Short mmCIF file of C-alpha atoms in Angstrom, two decimals:
data_model
loop_
_atom_site.label_atom_id
_atom_site.label_comp_id
_atom_site.label_asym_id
_atom_site.label_seq_id
_atom_site.Cartn_x
_atom_site.Cartn_y
_atom_site.Cartn_z
CA UNK A 218 0.00 0.00 0.00
CA UNK A 219 2.78 2.41 0.91
CA UNK A 220 4.61 1.62 -2.32
CA UNK A 221 1.47 2.40 -4.33
CA UNK A 222 1.09 5.78 -2.60
CA UNK A 223 4.75 6.65 -3.20
CA UNK A 224 4.55 5.66 -6.87
CA UNK A 225 1.40 7.73 -7.34
CA UNK A 226 3.06 10.71 -5.67
CA UNK A 227 6.09 10.37 -7.95
CA UNK A 228 3.84 10.24 -11.02
CA UNK A 229 1.69 13.22 -10.01
CA UNK A 230 4.46 15.45 -8.59
CA UNK A 231 5.94 16.64 -11.93
CA UNK A 232 2.52 17.71 -13.19
CA UNK A 233 1.72 19.62 -10.01
CA UNK A 234 5.10 21.32 -9.84
CA UNK A 235 4.70 22.76 -13.35
CA UNK A 236 1.17 24.06 -12.76
CA UNK A 237 1.33 24.80 -9.04
CA UNK A 238 -0.01 28.34 -9.51
CA UNK A 239 -3.06 27.00 -11.33
CA UNK A 240 -3.60 24.36 -8.64
CA UNK A 241 -3.30 27.02 -5.96
CA UNK A 242 -5.86 29.25 -7.71
CA UNK A 243 -8.21 26.29 -8.13
CA UNK A 244 -7.96 25.49 -4.43
CA UNK A 245 -8.67 29.10 -3.46
CA UNK A 246 -11.66 29.29 -5.83
CA UNK A 247 -13.40 26.25 -4.29
CA UNK A 248 -12.57 26.12 -0.56
CA UNK A 249 -14.98 23.27 0.27
CA UNK A 250 -13.14 21.06 -2.22
CA UNK A 251 -9.95 21.69 -0.26
CA UNK A 252 -11.55 20.38 2.93
CA UNK A 253 -13.02 17.33 1.19
CA UNK A 254 -9.72 16.53 -0.54
CA UNK A 255 -7.82 16.90 2.72
CA UNK A 256 -10.21 14.50 4.47
CA UNK A 257 -9.71 11.95 1.70
CA UNK A 258 -5.93 12.32 1.90
CA UNK A 259 -6.07 11.95 5.68
CA UNK A 260 -7.94 8.67 5.21
CA UNK A 261 -5.34 7.43 2.71
CA UNK A 262 -2.51 8.41 5.06
CA UNK A 263 -4.30 6.69 7.95
CA UNK A 264 -4.70 3.45 6.02
CA UNK A 265 -1.07 3.49 4.94
CA UNK A 266 0.25 4.32 8.44
CA UNK A 267 1.91 7.47 7.10
CA UNK A 268 2.27 10.25 9.71
CA UNK A 269 -0.10 13.15 9.05
CA UNK A 270 1.79 15.92 10.88
CA UNK A 271 3.65 17.18 7.77
CA UNK A 272 0.38 17.22 5.84
CA UNK A 273 -1.27 19.16 8.67
CA UNK A 274 1.47 21.79 8.53
CA UNK A 275 1.09 21.98 4.74
CA UNK A 276 -2.65 22.52 5.13
CA UNK A 277 -2.04 25.24 7.70
CA UNK A 278 -0.13 27.16 5.04
CA UNK A 279 -3.00 26.83 2.56
CA UNK A 280 -5.93 27.34 4.94
CA UNK A 281 -6.22 29.21 8.18
CA UNK A 282 -4.93 27.34 11.24
CA UNK A 283 -8.41 27.37 12.84
CA UNK A 284 -9.93 25.49 9.88
CA UNK A 285 -7.03 23.02 9.94
CA UNK A 286 -7.62 22.38 13.65
CA UNK A 287 -11.31 21.68 12.97
CA UNK A 288 -10.52 19.40 10.00
CA UNK A 289 -7.89 17.47 11.99
CA UNK A 290 -10.21 17.11 14.97
CA UNK A 291 -12.98 15.68 12.80
CA UNK A 292 -10.56 13.34 11.05
CA UNK A 293 -9.04 12.09 14.29
CA UNK A 294 -12.48 11.53 15.80
CA UNK A 295 -13.59 9.45 12.82
CA UNK A 296 -10.31 7.54 12.84
CA UNK A 297 -10.74 6.72 16.54
CA UNK A 298 -14.29 5.49 15.99
CA UNK A 299 -13.24 3.30 13.08
CA UNK A 300 -10.31 1.86 15.03
CA UNK A 301 -12.62 1.21 18.00
CA UNK A 302 -15.09 -0.77 15.87
CA UNK A 303 -12.27 -2.67 14.20
CA UNK A 304 -10.93 -3.51 17.67
CA UNK A 305 -14.37 -4.77 18.71
CA UNK A 306 -14.42 -7.06 15.70
CA UNK A 307 -10.94 -8.37 16.44
CA UNK A 308 -11.91 -8.94 20.07
CA UNK A 309 -14.93 -10.97 19.01
CA UNK A 310 -12.88 -13.00 16.53
CA UNK A 311 -10.17 -13.89 19.01
CA UNK A 312 -12.54 -14.75 21.89
CA UNK A 313 -10.58 -12.39 24.10
CA UNK A 314 -13.03 -12.55 27.00
CA UNK A 315 -12.89 -16.35 27.20
CA UNK A 316 -9.09 -16.33 26.99
CA UNK A 317 -8.94 -13.64 29.68
CA UNK A 318 -11.11 -15.72 32.03
CA UNK A 319 -8.96 -18.84 31.47
CA UNK A 320 -5.75 -16.96 32.18
CA UNK A 321 -7.14 -15.32 35.32
CA UNK A 322 -8.23 -18.63 36.86
#
């Protein structure tokens, strides 16, 4: 998964570097798209176990820091909920409660 993300970044990077001013204008013209795209990228980074702190700093340069704080808070809340439900499923699959009772006795 990480290799796929890196390859995609290497393919897209030359196109974005040449037209960065146009990309920047496009982002400023449609601010809601910036928030939606950042949420999608946060999900991709979360699935690939890539740290999101550099991306958060990059977003703070594009948007205001207050909006970035709100976006990051929402993303982290959703990530925690998803990880919690995944953990519940893993707990049910591994019969953790039964194993815990056997070990305690």
